[in-house]
Amino acid sequence: LKPKKKKVVEAPKPAPQPPKSAEASAGYAAAQPAQVPATASAAEDREAAFEVPGFSKERCAITMPVRVHCEDTAPNGHVRIESLTAYAERIRSLALKQIMDVSLADLKEKKLAILATEYVVEIVGAGIRVLDTLRIDTTPEFPAAPLFPWDTKMFAEDGSLYMRGRFGLNLCQIADSGAYSGVDEKAYKEFTKGMHKWTDPSRSKFSATSLRFFNAYEKAGSPFVPDSYKEVKYVVRAADCDMYNVLFQARVPSMMESCHPRHDAIAFYVNIRMSVRPGDELAVHVFYNETSALFVCLRGKEPVLANFGHYGKAQPMCQEQIKCASIRLPLILKFCTGGDK
């Protein structure tokens, strides 16, 4: 018997390879498929939590952390005053929404609005890095209708004070014509009755007989003395305004930078005297020296906006400077409108 021949099994032919890419042909390594990390399958769901204000009994303050992003920073190494003002607005709005269950949109439907007519923001700390966290502490006062000012401080990660500010908010009613006016005492008490637990009477700066904003600040003992003057035109943009179709208070310092191009603002007092809307053309009168500037913004002959800014080295905002942009305006307007000194 002849032995059977073993069947020879041929090795499989290698699969055809795709043609080399232009990069590989030129000597570069060909792109490799992305590899999924072995740990990816171990990830679990995590609930997101952000913009949630709390309350500190120890500090008697509504408190919330906020992250500083690149768009919040300025060339001088600090957080933009516009962003600091917006942070302060954010914690107030969130406290109303999450604690009182009332949003600004709800107020608008009720023909009500909360308007910041005066405020001061002062940077007093060292520079801030991108993605640093600031802790906001804020406490309201309720001296008399329609005013309820909020004292606000922001602290750096090491606990040092970075910013201090005060915001003169007013509870207003909106007429069918779109005009704003302060609410009466009855509506004021009804709206604020659930908010008194957040106050600290020992830190109050206002009372029913002392509602002037400048009274919350110390006197410097010397007047503001400018050495230069100029007039600049500024047209209010839609980006300067909010859903109420009026000027958003945080935008004012940035608007003034267009009129007085200093890039190192360190403190600002803002006095919004009348409603300002998109398209309004303002004649901005700037009185300034090396460290400070007074801005008087006229729409026609109406002084709709007045502001005072500090630049460079930190210095406290004082009564005399705030008065320049508030009760002293009638004297300054004589110069702005007629050239009288």
mmCIF file of C-alpha atoms in Angstrom:
data_model
loop_
_atom_site.group_PDB
_atom_site.id
_atom_site.type_symbol
_atom_site.label_atom_id
_atom_site.label_comp_id
_atom_site.label_asym_id
_atom_site.label_seq_id
_atom_site.Cartn_x
_atom_site.Cartn_y
_atom_site.Cartn_z
ATOM 1 C CA LEU A 1 0.000 0.000 0.000
ATOM 2 C CA LYS A 2 1.274 3.451 -0.885
ATOM 3 C CA PRO A 3 1.120 6.018 1.957
ATOM 4 C CA LYS A 4 -1.310 8.855 1.433
ATOM 5 C CA LYS A 5 0.229 12.210 0.602
ATOM 6 C CA LYS A 6 -0.306 14.920 3.201
ATOM 7 C CA LYS A 7 -2.341 17.825 1.979
ATOM 8 C CA VAL A 8 -0.244 20.975 2.017
ATOM 9 C CA VAL A 9 -2.098 23.976 3.485
ATOM 10 C CA GLU A 10 -0.866 27.206 2.031
ATOM 11 C CA ALA A 11 -0.295 30.136 4.384
ATOM 12 C CA PRO A 12 -2.861 32.898 3.913
ATOM 13 C CA LYS A 13 -1.729 35.752 1.770
ATOM 14 C CA PRO A 14 -1.223 39.018 3.626
ATOM 15 C CA ALA A 15 -4.034 41.513 3.258
ATOM 16 C CA PRO A 16 -3.314 44.227 0.746
ATOM 17 C CA GLN A 17 -1.887 47.351 2.395
ATOM 18 C CA PRO A 18 -3.360 50.767 1.623
ATOM 19 C CA PRO A 19 -1.097 53.063 -0.325
ATOM 20 C CA LYS A 20 1.196 55.251 1.733
ATOM 21 C CA SER A 21 -0.111 58.668 2.530
ATOM 22 C CA ALA A 22 1.652 61.738 1.292
ATOM 23 C CA GLU A 23 2.972 62.339 4.808
ATOM 24 C CA ALA A 24 4.425 58.803 5.072
ATOM 25 C CA SER A 25 5.943 59.039 1.615
ATOM 26 C CA ALA A 26 7.626 62.270 2.614
ATOM 27 C CA GLY A 27 9.219 60.641 5.636
ATOM 28 C CA TYR A 28 6.633 61.540 8.348
ATOM 29 C CA ALA A 29 5.096 58.848 10.545
ATOM 30 C CA ALA A 30 1.677 57.794 9.315
ATOM 31 C CA ALA A 31 -1.256 58.704 11.548
ATOM 32 C CA GLN A 32 -2.306 55.937 13.953
ATOM 33 C CA PRO A 33 -5.877 55.215 15.119
ATOM 34 C CA ALA A 34 -6.738 56.886 18.443
ATOM 35 C CA GLN A 35 -6.443 54.500 21.383
ATOM 36 C CA VAL A 36 -9.181 54.529 24.066
ATOM 37 C CA PRO A 37 -7.613 54.697 27.558
ATOM 38 C CA ALA A 38 -8.152 51.539 29.587
ATOM 39 C CA THR A 39 -9.538 53.624 32.465
ATOM 40 C CA ALA A 40 -12.257 55.288 30.392
ATOM 41 C CA SER A 41 -14.736 52.513 31.126
ATOM 42 C CA ALA A 42 -14.351 53.164 34.863
ATOM 43 C CA ALA A 43 -15.716 56.710 34.689
ATOM 44 C CA GLU A 44 -19.007 57.281 36.489
ATOM 45 C CA ASP A 45 -21.744 59.863 36.307
ATOM 46 C CA ARG A 46 -21.066 62.963 38.379
ATOM 47 C CA GLU A 47 -23.642 65.653 39.064
ATOM 48 C CA ALA A 48 -22.602 69.128 38.025
ATOM 49 C CA ALA A 49 -22.869 71.908 40.620
ATOM 50 C CA PHE A 50 -22.067 75.546 39.940
ATOM 51 C CA GLU A 51 -23.407 79.027 40.635
ATOM 52 C CA VAL A 52 -25.088 77.935 43.841
ATOM 53 C CA PRO A 53 -24.963 80.692 46.493
ATOM 54 C CA GLY A 54 -24.913 79.736 50.165
ATOM 55 C CA PHE A 55 -25.050 81.659 53.423
ATOM 56 C CA SER A 56 -22.350 82.009 56.074
ATOM 57 C CA LYS A 57 -23.682 82.625 59.584
ATOM 58 C CA GLU A 58 -20.172 83.374 60.809
ATOM 59 C CA ARG A 59 -19.642 86.140 58.234
ATOM 60 C CA CYS A 60 -23.356 86.997 57.968
ATOM 61 C CA ALA A 61 -23.074 87.007 54.191
ATOM 62 C CA ILE A 62 -24.495 85.350 51.107
ATOM 63 C CA THR A 63 -21.457 83.640 49.632
ATOM 64 C CA MET A 64 -20.418 81.903 46.414
ATOM 65 C CA PRO A 65 -17.175 81.006 44.617
ATOM 66 C CA VAL A 66 -16.559 82.193 41.079
ATOM 67 C CA ARG A 67 -13.872 81.119 38.613
ATOM 68 C CA VAL A 68 -11.772 83.732 36.806
ATOM 69 C CA HIS A 69 -11.477 82.953 33.084
ATOM 70 C CA CYS A 70 -9.150 84.471 30.509
ATOM 71 C CA GLU A 71 -11.837 86.814 29.172
ATOM 72 C CA ASP A 72 -12.212 88.231 32.700
ATOM 73 C CA THR A 73 -8.613 89.412 32.926
ATOM 74 C CA ALA A 74 -7.059 92.745 31.972
ATOM 75 C CA PRO A 75 -3.584 93.695 30.682
ATOM 76 C CA ASN A 76 -2.613 95.063 34.107
ATOM 77 C CA GLY A 77 -2.818 91.561 35.624
ATOM 78 C CA HIS A 78 -6.114 92.110 37.416
ATOM 79 C CA VAL A 79 -9.697 91.030 36.848
ATOM 80 C CA ARG A 80 -11.581 93.520 34.685
ATOM 81 C CA ILE A 81 -13.790 95.865 36.689
ATOM 82 C CA GLU A 82 -16.577 94.935 34.256
ATOM 83 C CA SER A 83 -16.221 91.266 35.251
ATOM 84 C CA LEU A 84 -16.078 92.034 38.993
ATOM 85 C CA THR A 85 -19.287 94.050 38.641
ATOM 86 C CA ALA A 86 -20.899 91.207 36.692
ATOM 87 C CA TYR A 87 -19.852 88.677 39.380
ATOM 88 C CA ALA A 88 -21.563 90.839 42.008
ATOM 89 C CA GLU A 89 -24.688 91.055 39.869
ATOM 90 C CA ARG A 90 -24.622 87.284 39.342
ATOM 91 C CA ILE A 91 -24.626 86.349 43.026
ATOM 92 C CA ARG A 92 -27.514 88.738 43.726
ATOM 93 C CA SER A 93 -29.565 87.375 40.826
ATOM 94 C CA LEU A 94 -28.855 83.762 41.790
ATOM 95 C CA ALA A 95 -29.741 84.414 45.430
ATOM 96 C CA LEU A 96 -33.096 85.835 44.355
ATOM 97 C CA LYS A 97 -33.715 82.875 42.052
ATOM 98 C CA GLN A 98 -32.503 80.007 44.242
ATOM 99 C CA ILE A 99 -33.519 81.290 47.669
ATOM 100 C CA MET A 100 -36.610 83.402 46.906
ATOM 101 C CA ASP A 101 -37.564 81.614 43.660
ATOM 102 C CA VAL A 102 -37.836 84.958 41.857
ATOM 103 C CA SER A 103 -35.847 85.630 38.701
ATOM 104 C CA LEU A 104 -35.227 88.960 37.003
ATOM 105 C CA ALA A 105 -37.372 87.705 34.121
ATOM 106 C CA ASP A 106 -40.209 87.042 36.607
ATOM 107 C CA LEU A 107 -39.870 90.587 37.913
ATOM 108 C CA LYS A 108 -40.064 91.974 34.397
ATOM 109 C CA GLU A 109 -43.364 90.146 33.833
ATOM 110 C CA LYS A 110 -44.657 91.815 37.011
ATOM 111 C CA LYS A 111 -43.592 95.233 35.690
ATOM 112 C CA LEU A 112 -40.796 95.406 38.265
ATOM 113 C CA ALA A 113 -37.045 95.800 37.906
ATOM 114 C CA ILE A 114 -34.001 96.008 40.143
ATOM 115 C CA LEU A 115 -31.726 98.762 38.869
ATOM 116 C CA ALA A 116 -28.230 99.564 40.085
ATOM 117 C CA THR A 117 -28.119 103.356 39.886
ATOM 118 C CA GLU A 118 -24.851 103.871 41.797
ATOM 119 C CA TYR A 119 -21.961 101.606 42.648
ATOM 120 C CA VAL A 120 -18.283 101.519 43.564
ATOM 121 C CA VAL A 121 -15.827 98.721 42.729
ATOM 122 C CA GLU A 122 -12.273 98.921 44.089
ATOM 123 C CA ILE A 123 -9.440 96.458 43.475
ATOM 124 C CA VAL A 124 -7.281 96.349 46.597
ATOM 125 C CA GLY A 125 -5.379 93.044 46.255
ATOM 126 C CA ALA A 126 -2.548 91.615 44.193
ATOM 127 C CA GLY A 127 -2.984 90.269 40.671
ATOM 128 C CA ILE A 128 -5.164 87.257 39.850
ATOM 129 C CA ARG A 129 -4.255 84.309 37.607
ATOM 130 C CA VAL A 130 -6.502 82.643 35.047
ATOM 131 C CA LEU A 131 -8.661 79.909 36.668
ATOM 132 C CA ASP A 132 -8.078 81.265 40.176
ATOM 133 C CA THR A 133 -11.195 81.192 42.362
ATOM 134 C CA LEU A 134 -12.616 84.254 44.088
ATOM 135 C CA ARG A 135 -14.985 83.925 47.046
ATOM 136 C CA ILE A 136 -17.794 86.482 46.953
ATOM 137 C CA ASP A 137 -19.412 87.641 50.206
ATOM 138 C CA THR A 138 -22.349 90.036 49.930
ATOM 139 C CA THR A 139 -24.820 91.480 52.437
ATOM 140 C CA PRO A 140 -27.871 93.685 51.743
ATOM 141 C CA GLU A 141 -29.292 96.605 53.701
ATOM 142 C CA PHE A 142 -32.902 97.817 53.753
ATOM 143 C CA PRO A 143 -32.887 101.463 54.885
ATOM 144 C CA ALA A 144 -36.023 102.756 53.067
ATOM 145 C CA ALA A 145 -37.914 102.489 49.778
ATOM 146 C CA PRO A 146 -36.827 102.077 47.071
ATOM 147 C CA LEU A 147 -33.145 101.607 48.049
ATOM 148 C CA PHE A 148 -31.518 98.350 49.128
ATOM 149 C CA PRO A 149 -27.725 98.610 48.847
ATOM 150 C CA TRP A 150 -25.472 95.540 48.877
ATOM 151 C CA ASP A 151 -22.019 95.526 50.444
ATOM 152 C CA THR A 152 -19.792 93.138 48.463
ATOM 153 C CA LYS A 153 -16.306 91.765 49.012
ATOM 154 C CA MET A 154 -14.269 89.253 47.001
ATOM 155 C CA PHE A 155 -11.414 87.219 48.468
ATOM 156 C CA ALA A 156 -8.460 85.531 46.766
ATOM 157 C CA GLU A 157 -7.621 81.848 47.260
ATOM 158 C CA ASP A 158 -5.234 82.707 50.124
ATOM 159 C CA GLY A 159 -8.069 84.489 51.969
ATOM 160 C CA SER A 160 -6.812 88.012 51.325
ATOM 161 C CA LEU A 161 -9.226 90.758 50.307
ATOM 162 C CA TYR A 162 -9.082 91.333 46.553
ATOM 163 C CA MET A 163 -12.060 93.577 45.836
ATOM 164 C CA ARG A 164 -14.501 95.669 47.816
ATOM 165 C CA GLY A 165 -17.636 97.228 46.419
ATOM 166 C CA ARG A 166 -20.996 98.690 47.227
ATOM 167 C CA PHE A 167 -24.030 98.641 44.946
ATOM 168 C CA GLY A 168 -26.961 101.038 45.339
ATOM 169 C CA LEU A 169 -29.859 98.969 44.031
ATOM 170 C CA ASN A 170 -33.373 100.351 43.626
ATOM 171 C CA LEU A 171 -36.619 98.413 43.317
ATOM 172 C CA CYS A 172 -38.504 100.076 40.472
ATOM 173 C CA GLN A 173 -41.842 99.737 38.738
ATOM 174 C CA ILE A 174 -42.042 99.862 34.948
ATOM 175 C CA ALA A 175 -44.736 102.050 33.402
ATOM 176 C CA ASP A 176 -46.477 101.122 30.155
ATOM 177 C CA SER A 177 -44.355 103.793 28.479
ATOM 178 C CA GLY A 178 -41.210 101.947 29.593
ATOM 179 C CA ALA A 179 -40.276 104.598 32.169
ATOM 180 C CA TYR A 180 -38.886 103.516 35.562
ATOM 181 C CA SER A 181 -39.774 104.886 38.987
ATOM 182 C CA GLY A 182 -39.081 103.766 42.542
ATOM 183 C CA VAL A 183 -41.752 101.668 44.270
ATOM 184 C CA ASP A 184 -43.596 102.929 47.334
ATOM 185 C CA GLU A 185 -42.923 101.777 50.898
ATOM 186 C CA LYS A 186 -45.689 99.147 50.866
ATOM 187 C CA ALA A 187 -44.372 97.382 47.735
ATOM 188 C CA TYR A 188 -40.817 97.706 49.056
ATOM 189 C CA LYS A 189 -41.620 96.004 52.372
ATOM 190 C CA GLU A 190 -43.577 93.245 50.644
ATOM 191 C CA PHE A 191 -40.706 92.458 48.293
ATOM 192 C CA THR A 192 -37.909 92.570 50.883
ATOM 193 C CA LYS A 193 -39.639 90.939 53.858
ATOM 194 C CA GLY A 194 -37.949 87.572 53.284
ATOM 195 C CA MET A 195 -34.496 89.069 52.852
ATOM 196 C CA HIS A 196 -33.888 90.695 56.238
ATOM 197 C CA LYS A 197 -32.369 87.514 57.650
ATOM 198 C CA TRP A 198 -29.361 88.130 55.392
ATOM 199 C CA THR A 199 -28.578 91.555 56.870
ATOM 200 C CA ASP A 200 -25.974 92.554 59.442
ATOM 201 C CA PRO A 201 -27.187 95.770 61.149
ATOM 202 C CA SER A 202 -23.758 96.290 62.733
ATOM 203 C CA ARG A 203 -22.283 96.947 59.265
ATOM 204 C CA SER A 204 -25.039 99.226 57.973
ATOM 205 C CA LYS A 205 -23.950 102.429 56.233
ATOM 206 C CA PHE A 206 -27.405 103.789 55.346
ATOM 207 C CA SER A 207 -30.580 104.706 57.209
ATOM 208 C CA ALA A 208 -34.002 106.162 56.427
ATOM 209 C CA THR A 209 -32.537 109.629 57.072
ATOM 210 C CA SER A 210 -29.204 108.998 55.321
ATOM 211 C CA LEU A 211 -29.679 107.572 51.842
ATOM 212 C CA ARG A 212 -26.961 109.485 49.961
ATOM 213 C CA PHE A 213 -24.491 107.039 48.476
ATOM 214 C CA PHE A 214 -21.398 109.150 49.225
ATOM 215 C CA ASN A 215 -22.147 108.994 52.974
ATOM 216 C CA ALA A 216 -20.883 105.393 52.955
ATOM 217 C CA TYR A 217 -17.354 106.667 52.162
ATOM 218 C CA GLU A 218 -14.703 108.579 54.097
ATOM 219 C CA LYS A 219 -13.603 112.116 53.274
ATOM 220 C CA ALA A 220 -10.130 112.528 51.805
ATOM 221 C CA GLY A 221 -9.804 116.123 52.944
ATOM 222 C CA SER A 222 -8.785 117.374 49.495
ATOM 223 C CA PRO A 223 -10.684 117.961 46.221
ATOM 224 C CA PHE A 224 -10.144 116.316 42.864
ATOM 225 C CA VAL A 225 -7.910 118.579 40.741
ATOM 226 C CA PRO A 226 -7.774 117.709 37.006
ATOM 227 C CA ASP A 227 -5.065 119.127 34.769
ATOM 228 C CA SER A 228 -6.534 118.161 31.367
ATOM 229 C CA TYR A 229 -9.896 118.089 29.598
ATOM 230 C CA LYS A 230 -11.329 116.582 26.415
ATOM 231 C CA GLU A 231 -14.709 115.797 24.852
ATOM 232 C CA VAL A 232 -15.374 112.475 23.114
ATOM 233 C CA LYS A 233 -18.429 111.053 21.313
ATOM 234 C CA TYR A 234 -19.715 107.611 22.247
ATOM 235 C CA VAL A 235 -22.677 105.792 20.676
ATOM 236 C CA VAL A 236 -24.284 103.236 22.993
ATOM 237 C CA ARG A 237 -24.289 99.746 21.483
ATOM 238 C CA ALA A 238 -26.727 96.879 21.941
ATOM 239 C CA ALA A 239 -23.834 95.001 23.606
ATOM 240 C CA ASP A 240 -23.821 97.695 26.317
ATOM 241 C CA CYS A 241 -27.442 96.964 27.257
ATOM 242 C CA ASP A 242 -29.495 94.129 28.746
ATOM 243 C CA MET A 243 -32.936 92.536 28.382
ATOM 244 C CA TYR A 244 -34.586 95.652 29.808
ATOM 245 C CA ASN A 245 -33.242 97.574 26.783
ATOM 246 C CA VAL A 246 -31.258 99.852 29.093
ATOM 247 C CA LEU A 247 -27.588 100.165 29.945
ATOM 248 C CA PHE A 248 -26.111 97.185 31.831
ATOM 249 C CA GLN A 249 -24.223 98.734 34.719
ATOM 250 C CA ALA A 250 -21.165 96.466 34.411
ATOM 251 C CA ARG A 251 -20.401 97.815 30.928
ATOM 252 C CA VAL A 252 -19.769 101.394 32.028
ATOM 253 C CA PRO A 253 -16.027 101.145 32.945
ATOM 254 C CA SER A 254 -15.298 99.476 29.589
ATOM 255 C CA MET A 255 -17.314 102.145 27.767
ATOM 256 C CA MET A 256 -15.271 104.843 29.471
ATOM 257 C CA GLU A 257 -12.037 103.150 28.357
ATOM 258 C CA SER A 258 -13.114 103.928 24.775
ATOM 259 C CA CYS A 259 -13.281 107.598 25.775
ATOM 260 C CA HIS A 260 -10.125 107.732 27.915
ATOM 261 C CA PRO A 261 -7.757 104.968 26.759
ATOM 262 C CA ARG A 262 -6.092 104.024 30.023
ATOM 263 C CA HIS A 263 -5.626 100.265 30.413
ATOM 264 C CA ASP A 264 -4.981 100.139 34.154
ATOM 265 C CA ALA A 265 -8.302 101.025 35.820
ATOM 266 C CA ILE A 266 -8.184 100.007 39.466
ATOM 267 C CA ALA A 267 -11.432 101.492 40.849
ATOM 268 C CA PHE A 268 -14.655 103.037 39.528
ATOM 269 C CA TYR A 269 -17.664 104.932 40.826
ATOM 270 C CA VAL A 270 -20.632 104.769 38.445
ATOM 271 C CA ASN A 271 -23.751 106.950 38.653
ATOM 272 C CA ILE A 272 -26.491 106.011 36.166
ATOM 273 C CA ARG A 273 -28.788 109.028 36.371
ATOM 274 C CA MET A 274 -31.220 108.268 33.528
ATOM 275 C CA SER A 275 -32.109 105.352 31.277
ATOM 276 C CA VAL A 276 -29.613 104.913 28.457
ATOM 277 C CA ARG A 277 -30.584 102.828 25.426
ATOM 278 C CA PRO A 278 -28.905 101.370 22.312
ATOM 279 C CA GLY A 279 -28.178 104.033 19.714
ATOM 280 C CA ASP A 280 -28.021 106.942 22.170
ATOM 281 C CA GLU A 281 -25.204 109.316 21.259
ATOM 282 C CA LEU A 282 -23.344 110.628 24.288
ATOM 283 C CA ALA A 283 -21.030 113.615 24.520
ATOM 284 C CA VAL A 284 -18.501 112.421 27.100
ATOM 285 C CA HIS A 285 -16.648 115.214 28.908
ATOM 286 C CA VAL A 286 -13.439 113.880 30.499
ATOM 287 C CA PHE A 287 -11.590 115.759 33.242
ATOM 288 C CA TYR A 288 -8.406 113.941 34.174
ATOM 289 C CA ASN A 289 -4.940 113.884 35.672
ATOM 290 C CA GLU A 290 -2.281 111.176 35.941
ATOM 291 C CA THR A 291 -4.174 108.999 38.454
ATOM 292 C CA SER A 292 -7.892 109.808 38.095
ATOM 293 C CA ALA A 293 -10.616 110.823 35.657
ATOM 294 C CA LEU A 294 -14.115 112.258 35.928
ATOM 295 C CA PHE A 295 -16.554 111.403 33.107
ATOM 296 C CA VAL A 296 -19.738 113.418 32.511
ATOM 297 C CA CYS A 297 -21.902 111.912 29.754
ATOM 298 C CA LEU A 298 -24.546 114.100 28.145
ATOM 299 C CA ARG A 299 -27.370 113.069 25.844
ATOM 300 C CA GLY A 300 -28.205 116.453 24.388
ATOM 301 C CA LYS A 301 -28.175 118.550 27.557
ATOM 302 C CA GLU A 302 -29.215 115.693 29.873
ATOM 303 C CA PRO A 303 -26.500 114.341 32.205
ATOM 304 C CA VAL A 304 -27.467 110.672 31.876
ATOM 305 C CA LEU A 305 -24.277 109.147 33.251
ATOM 306 C CA ALA A 306 -21.408 110.313 35.472
ATOM 307 C CA ASN A 307 -18.407 108.272 36.596
ATOM 308 C CA PHE A 308 -15.112 108.588 38.415
ATOM 309 C CA GLY A 309 -12.143 106.261 37.819
ATOM 310 C CA HIS A 310 -8.802 105.586 39.482
ATOM 311 C CA TYR A 311 -5.829 104.279 37.498
ATOM 312 C CA GLY A 312 -2.509 102.642 38.288
ATOM 313 C CA LYS A 313 -1.826 102.319 42.011
ATOM 314 C CA ALA A 314 -4.750 101.397 44.280
ATOM 315 C CA GLN A 315 -6.208 104.262 46.277
ATOM 316 C CA PRO A 316 -9.504 104.408 48.200
ATOM 317 C CA MET A 317 -12.562 105.997 46.640
ATOM 318 C CA CYS A 318 -13.585 108.987 48.760
ATOM 319 C CA GLN A 319 -16.529 111.320 49.285
ATOM 320 C CA GLU A 320 -15.070 114.234 47.347
ATOM 321 C CA GLN A 321 -14.628 112.150 44.188
ATOM 322 C CA ILE A 322 -18.094 110.594 44.399
ATOM 323 C CA LYS A 323 -19.612 114.048 44.911
ATOM 324 C CA CYS A 324 -17.957 115.267 41.691
ATOM 325 C CA ALA A 325 -20.054 112.721 39.787
ATOM 326 C CA SER A 326 -23.235 113.264 41.847
ATOM 327 C CA ILE A 327 -24.250 116.358 43.815
ATOM 328 C CA ARG A 328 -21.541 118.604 42.299
ATOM 329 C CA LEU A 329 -22.703 117.896 38.747
ATOM 330 C CA PRO A 330 -24.777 121.105 38.332
ATOM 331 C CA LEU A 331 -21.623 123.215 38.717
ATOM 332 C CA ILE A 332 -19.641 121.022 36.312
ATOM 333 C CA LEU A 333 -22.475 121.089 33.767
ATOM 334 C CA LYS A 334 -22.128 124.854 33.457
ATOM 335 C CA PHE A 335 -18.655 124.286 32.078
ATOM 336 C CA CYS A 336 -19.684 121.342 29.877
ATOM 337 C CA THR A 337 -22.579 123.170 28.249
ATOM 338 C CA GLY A 338 -21.348 126.750 28.215
ATOM 339 C CA GLY A 339 -17.636 126.741 28.842
ATOM 340 C CA ASP A 340 -17.953 128.597 32.171
ATOM 341 C CA LYS A 341 -15.260 127.836 34.763
#
